[in-house]
Short mmCIF file of C-alpha atoms in Angstrom, two decimals:
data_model
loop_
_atom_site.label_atom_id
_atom_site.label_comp_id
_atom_site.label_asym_id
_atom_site.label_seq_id
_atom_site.Cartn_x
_atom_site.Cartn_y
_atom_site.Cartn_z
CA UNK A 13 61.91 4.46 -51.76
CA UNK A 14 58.45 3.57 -51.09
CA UNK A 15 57.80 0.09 -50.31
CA UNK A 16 54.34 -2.11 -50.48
CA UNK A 17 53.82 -5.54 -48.44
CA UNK A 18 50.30 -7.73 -48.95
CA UNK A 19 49.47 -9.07 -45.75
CA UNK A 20 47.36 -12.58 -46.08
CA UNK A 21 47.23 -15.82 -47.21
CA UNK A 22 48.80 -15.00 -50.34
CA UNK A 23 52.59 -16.85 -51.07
CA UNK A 24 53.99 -12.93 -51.54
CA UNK A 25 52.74 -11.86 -47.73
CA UNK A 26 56.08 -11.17 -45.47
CA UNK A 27 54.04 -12.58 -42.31
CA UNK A 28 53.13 -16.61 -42.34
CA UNK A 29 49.79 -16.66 -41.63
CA UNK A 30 48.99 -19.99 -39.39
CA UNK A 31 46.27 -22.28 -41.01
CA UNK A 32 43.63 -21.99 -38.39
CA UNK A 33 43.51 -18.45 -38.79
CA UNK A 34 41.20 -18.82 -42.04
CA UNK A 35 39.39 -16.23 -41.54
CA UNK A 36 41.77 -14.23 -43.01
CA UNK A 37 41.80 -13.36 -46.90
CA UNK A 38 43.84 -14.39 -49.35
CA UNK A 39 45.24 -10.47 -49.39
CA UNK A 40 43.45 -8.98 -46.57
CA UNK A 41 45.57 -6.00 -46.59
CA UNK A 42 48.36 -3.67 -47.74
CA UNK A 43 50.89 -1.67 -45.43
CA UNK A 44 52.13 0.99 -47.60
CA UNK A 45 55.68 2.87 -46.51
CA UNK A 46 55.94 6.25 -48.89
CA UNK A 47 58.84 8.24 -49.52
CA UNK A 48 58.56 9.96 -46.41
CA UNK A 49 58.80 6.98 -44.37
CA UNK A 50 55.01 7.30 -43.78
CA UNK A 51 53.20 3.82 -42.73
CA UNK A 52 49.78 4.15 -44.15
CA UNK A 53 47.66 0.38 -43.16
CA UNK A 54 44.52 -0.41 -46.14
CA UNK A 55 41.78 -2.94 -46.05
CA UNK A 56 41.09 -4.70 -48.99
CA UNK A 57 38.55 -6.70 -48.33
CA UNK A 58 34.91 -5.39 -47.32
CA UNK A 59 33.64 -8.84 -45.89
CA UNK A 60 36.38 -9.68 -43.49
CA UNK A 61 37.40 -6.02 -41.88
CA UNK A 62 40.94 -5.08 -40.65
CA UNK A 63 41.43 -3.43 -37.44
CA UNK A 64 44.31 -1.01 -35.82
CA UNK A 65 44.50 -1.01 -32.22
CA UNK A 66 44.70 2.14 -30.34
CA UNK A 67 46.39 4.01 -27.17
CA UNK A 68 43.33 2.16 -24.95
CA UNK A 69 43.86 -1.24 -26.43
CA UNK A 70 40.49 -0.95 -28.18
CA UNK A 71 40.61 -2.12 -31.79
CA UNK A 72 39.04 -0.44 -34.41
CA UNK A 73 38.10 -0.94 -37.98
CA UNK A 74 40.06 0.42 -40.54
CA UNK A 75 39.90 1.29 -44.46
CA UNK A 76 42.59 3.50 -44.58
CA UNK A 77 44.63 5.04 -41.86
CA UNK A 78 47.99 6.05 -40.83
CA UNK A 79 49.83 4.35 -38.47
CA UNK A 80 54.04 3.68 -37.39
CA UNK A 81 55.57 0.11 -37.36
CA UNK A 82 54.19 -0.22 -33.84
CA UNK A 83 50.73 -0.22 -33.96
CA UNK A 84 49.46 -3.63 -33.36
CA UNK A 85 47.02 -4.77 -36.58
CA UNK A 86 44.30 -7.20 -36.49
CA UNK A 87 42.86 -9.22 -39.39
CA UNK A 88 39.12 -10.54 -39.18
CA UNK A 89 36.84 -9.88 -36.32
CA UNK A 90 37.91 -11.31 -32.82
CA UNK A 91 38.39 -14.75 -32.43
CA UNK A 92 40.99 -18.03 -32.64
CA UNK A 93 41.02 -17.81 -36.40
CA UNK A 94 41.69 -14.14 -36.45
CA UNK A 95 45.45 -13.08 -36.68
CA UNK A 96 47.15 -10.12 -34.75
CA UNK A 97 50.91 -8.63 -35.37
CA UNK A 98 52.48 -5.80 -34.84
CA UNK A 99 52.99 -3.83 -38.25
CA UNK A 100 57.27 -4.01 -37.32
CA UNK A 101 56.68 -7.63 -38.47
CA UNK A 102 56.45 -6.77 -42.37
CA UNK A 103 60.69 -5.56 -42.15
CA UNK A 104 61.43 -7.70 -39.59
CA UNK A 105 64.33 -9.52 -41.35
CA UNK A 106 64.36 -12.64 -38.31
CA UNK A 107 60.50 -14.27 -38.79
CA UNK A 108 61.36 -16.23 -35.47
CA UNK A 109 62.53 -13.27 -33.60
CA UNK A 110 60.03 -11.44 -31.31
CA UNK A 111 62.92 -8.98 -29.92
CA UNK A 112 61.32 -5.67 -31.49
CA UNK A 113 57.94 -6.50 -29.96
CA UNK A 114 58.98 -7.79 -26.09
CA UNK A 115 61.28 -4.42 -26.49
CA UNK A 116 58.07 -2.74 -26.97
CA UNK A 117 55.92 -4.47 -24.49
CA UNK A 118 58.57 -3.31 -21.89
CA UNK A 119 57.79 0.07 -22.49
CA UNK A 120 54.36 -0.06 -22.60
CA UNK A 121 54.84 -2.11 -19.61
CA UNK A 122 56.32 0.76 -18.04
CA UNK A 123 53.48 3.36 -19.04
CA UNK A 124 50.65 0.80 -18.28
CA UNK A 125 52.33 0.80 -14.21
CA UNK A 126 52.63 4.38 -13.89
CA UNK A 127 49.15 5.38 -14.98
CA UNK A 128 48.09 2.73 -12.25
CA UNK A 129 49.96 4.43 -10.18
CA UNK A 130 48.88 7.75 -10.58
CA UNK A 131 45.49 6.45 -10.42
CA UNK A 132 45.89 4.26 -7.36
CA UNK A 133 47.16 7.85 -6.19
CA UNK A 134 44.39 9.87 -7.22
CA UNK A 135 41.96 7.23 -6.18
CA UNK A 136 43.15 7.03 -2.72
CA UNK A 137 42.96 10.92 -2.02
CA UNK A 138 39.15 10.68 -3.52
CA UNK A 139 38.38 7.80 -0.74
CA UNK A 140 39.77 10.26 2.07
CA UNK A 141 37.59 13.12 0.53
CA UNK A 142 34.73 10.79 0.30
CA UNK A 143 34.88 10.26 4.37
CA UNK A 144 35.79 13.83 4.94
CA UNK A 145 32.33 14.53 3.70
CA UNK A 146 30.57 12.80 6.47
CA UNK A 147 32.73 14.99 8.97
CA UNK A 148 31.48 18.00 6.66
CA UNK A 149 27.91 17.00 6.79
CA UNK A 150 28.00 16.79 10.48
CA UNK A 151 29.27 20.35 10.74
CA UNK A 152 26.64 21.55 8.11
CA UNK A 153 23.97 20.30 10.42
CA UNK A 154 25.89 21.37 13.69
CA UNK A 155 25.78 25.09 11.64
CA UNK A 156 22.16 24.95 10.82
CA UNK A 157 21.01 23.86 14.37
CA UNK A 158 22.62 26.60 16.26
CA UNK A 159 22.89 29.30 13.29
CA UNK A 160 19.88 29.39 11.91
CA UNK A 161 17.26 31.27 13.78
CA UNK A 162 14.43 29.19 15.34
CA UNK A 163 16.03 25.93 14.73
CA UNK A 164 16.45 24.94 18.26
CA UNK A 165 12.69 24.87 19.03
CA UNK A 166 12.05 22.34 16.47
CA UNK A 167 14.18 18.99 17.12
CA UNK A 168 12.33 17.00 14.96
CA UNK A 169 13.78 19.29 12.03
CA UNK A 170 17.20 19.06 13.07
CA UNK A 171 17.07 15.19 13.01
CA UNK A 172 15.75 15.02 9.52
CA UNK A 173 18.78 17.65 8.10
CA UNK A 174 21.24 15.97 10.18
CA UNK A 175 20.14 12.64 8.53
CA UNK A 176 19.66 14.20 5.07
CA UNK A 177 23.47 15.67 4.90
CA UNK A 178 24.84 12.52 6.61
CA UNK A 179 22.93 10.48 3.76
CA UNK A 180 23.47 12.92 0.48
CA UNK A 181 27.62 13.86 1.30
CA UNK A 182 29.04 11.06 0.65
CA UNK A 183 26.44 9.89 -2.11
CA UNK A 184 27.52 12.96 -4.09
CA UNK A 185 30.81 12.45 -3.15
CA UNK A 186 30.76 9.02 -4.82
CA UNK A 187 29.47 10.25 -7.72
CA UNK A 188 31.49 12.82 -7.96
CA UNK A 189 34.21 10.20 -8.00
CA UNK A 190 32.79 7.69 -10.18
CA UNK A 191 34.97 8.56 -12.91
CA UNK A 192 38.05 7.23 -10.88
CA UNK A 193 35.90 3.65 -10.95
CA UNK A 194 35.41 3.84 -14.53
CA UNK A 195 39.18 5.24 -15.51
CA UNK A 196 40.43 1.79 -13.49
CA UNK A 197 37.79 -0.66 -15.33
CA UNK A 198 39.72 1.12 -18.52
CA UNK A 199 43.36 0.82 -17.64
CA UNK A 200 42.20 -3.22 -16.53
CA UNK A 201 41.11 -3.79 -20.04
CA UNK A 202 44.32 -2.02 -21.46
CA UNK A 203 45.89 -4.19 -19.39
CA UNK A 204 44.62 -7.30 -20.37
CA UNK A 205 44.67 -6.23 -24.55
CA UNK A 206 48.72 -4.88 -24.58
CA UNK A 207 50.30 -6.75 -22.42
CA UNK A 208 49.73 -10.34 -24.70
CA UNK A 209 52.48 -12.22 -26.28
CA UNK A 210 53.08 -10.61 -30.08
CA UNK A 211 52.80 -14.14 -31.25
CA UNK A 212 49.98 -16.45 -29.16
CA UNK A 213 47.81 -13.68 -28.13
CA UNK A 214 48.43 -15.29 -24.47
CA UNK A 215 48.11 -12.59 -21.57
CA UNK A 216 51.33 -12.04 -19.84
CA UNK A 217 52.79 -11.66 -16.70
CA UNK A 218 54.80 -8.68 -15.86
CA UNK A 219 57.61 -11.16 -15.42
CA UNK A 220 57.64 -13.02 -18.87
CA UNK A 221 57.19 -9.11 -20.29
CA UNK A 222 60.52 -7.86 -17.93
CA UNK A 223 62.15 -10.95 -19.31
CA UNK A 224 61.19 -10.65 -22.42
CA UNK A 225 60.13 -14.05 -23.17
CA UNK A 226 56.55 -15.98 -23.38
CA UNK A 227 56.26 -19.69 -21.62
CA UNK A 228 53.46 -20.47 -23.49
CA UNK A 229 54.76 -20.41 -27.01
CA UNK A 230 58.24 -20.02 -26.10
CA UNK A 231 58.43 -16.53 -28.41
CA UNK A 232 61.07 -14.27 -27.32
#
């Protein structure tokens, strides 16, 4: 059976919204389950936007768009009187229990430390092949001074190459690797957008996620 919940400031909303968070509409939004067992999230107001978060932690605005009871929803743009749940909270049948969204903060947890690790790995093999390319460039230039016919008679030439591959290896090595730089500044910002407490907002720790409990607010 399909089911319909208003999310806002209206008395039929599942989810209390606190009173500082009045930027949020009197019904701000719908969550709409269908037969199927399809969530389906739906703005309904055009002056204060609803967003859906993504895989990245990047929220995005939203009209209409599909999502499951674990995408994390935000009403009004960012700020203290903004609010931001998890869609699970609309059947959650305990309003004081945060068990659903800890369980899923482990496991994202989880996925959050092994793409650091993989790119703590990956990152670390670039860094060797980075310095491998001043050994390179110093072969290059060994190559041209004693290969290349000629090359011996003019020293001055064999300086300037010498300090022209030494100079332009491991510059186009970086660059080449400059991805890995930006792929870390991304998984810091997922970081720092999951990992928060489904009910302050408040960063936490990898301890308070393991033990599935926030100090701040006391949410667990």
């Amino acid at each position: 059976m399909a089911k319909e919940f208003i999310i806002g400031r209206t008395a039929e909303s599942p989810i209390q919204i606190p009173e500082q968070c009045d930027r949020v509409a009197l019904r701000h939004a719908r969550i709409l389950i269908d037969d199927n067992g399809q969530w389906i999230i739906e703005g309904l107001h055009d002056q204060v936007p609803t967003f859906a978060r993504d895989d990245n932690g990047q929220f995005c605005r939203v009209f209409r768009k599909v999502i499951d009871e674990n995408t994390v929803i935000r009403l009004g743009d960012e700020g203290y009187n903004s609010f931001t749940f998890m869609a699970h909270r609309v059947i959650e049948p305990d309003p004081k229990s945060y068990s659903y969204e800890f369980n899923r903060l482990r496991k994202e947890l989880q996925n959050q430390l092994e793409l650091e690790s993989r790119l703590e790995e990956k990152r670390s093999h670039n860094m060797f092949l980075v310095r491998v390319s001043s050994v390179v460039a110093c072969v290059l230039s060994f190559m041209v001074q004693y290969c290349v016919p000629g090359m011996k008679d003019h020293p001055e030439a064999n300086i300037n190459i010498t300090r022209g591959l030494m100079t332009a290896m491991p510059i186009l090595a970086g660059l080449y690797f400059k991805v890995d730089r930006r792929a870390m500044n991304t998984l810091k910002y997922r970081r720092q957008e999951v990992l928060k407490c489904p009910k302050c907002r408040r960063l936490l720790s990898e301890f308070d996620v393991k033990n599935m409990a926030c100090p701040h607010c006391k949410a667990m």
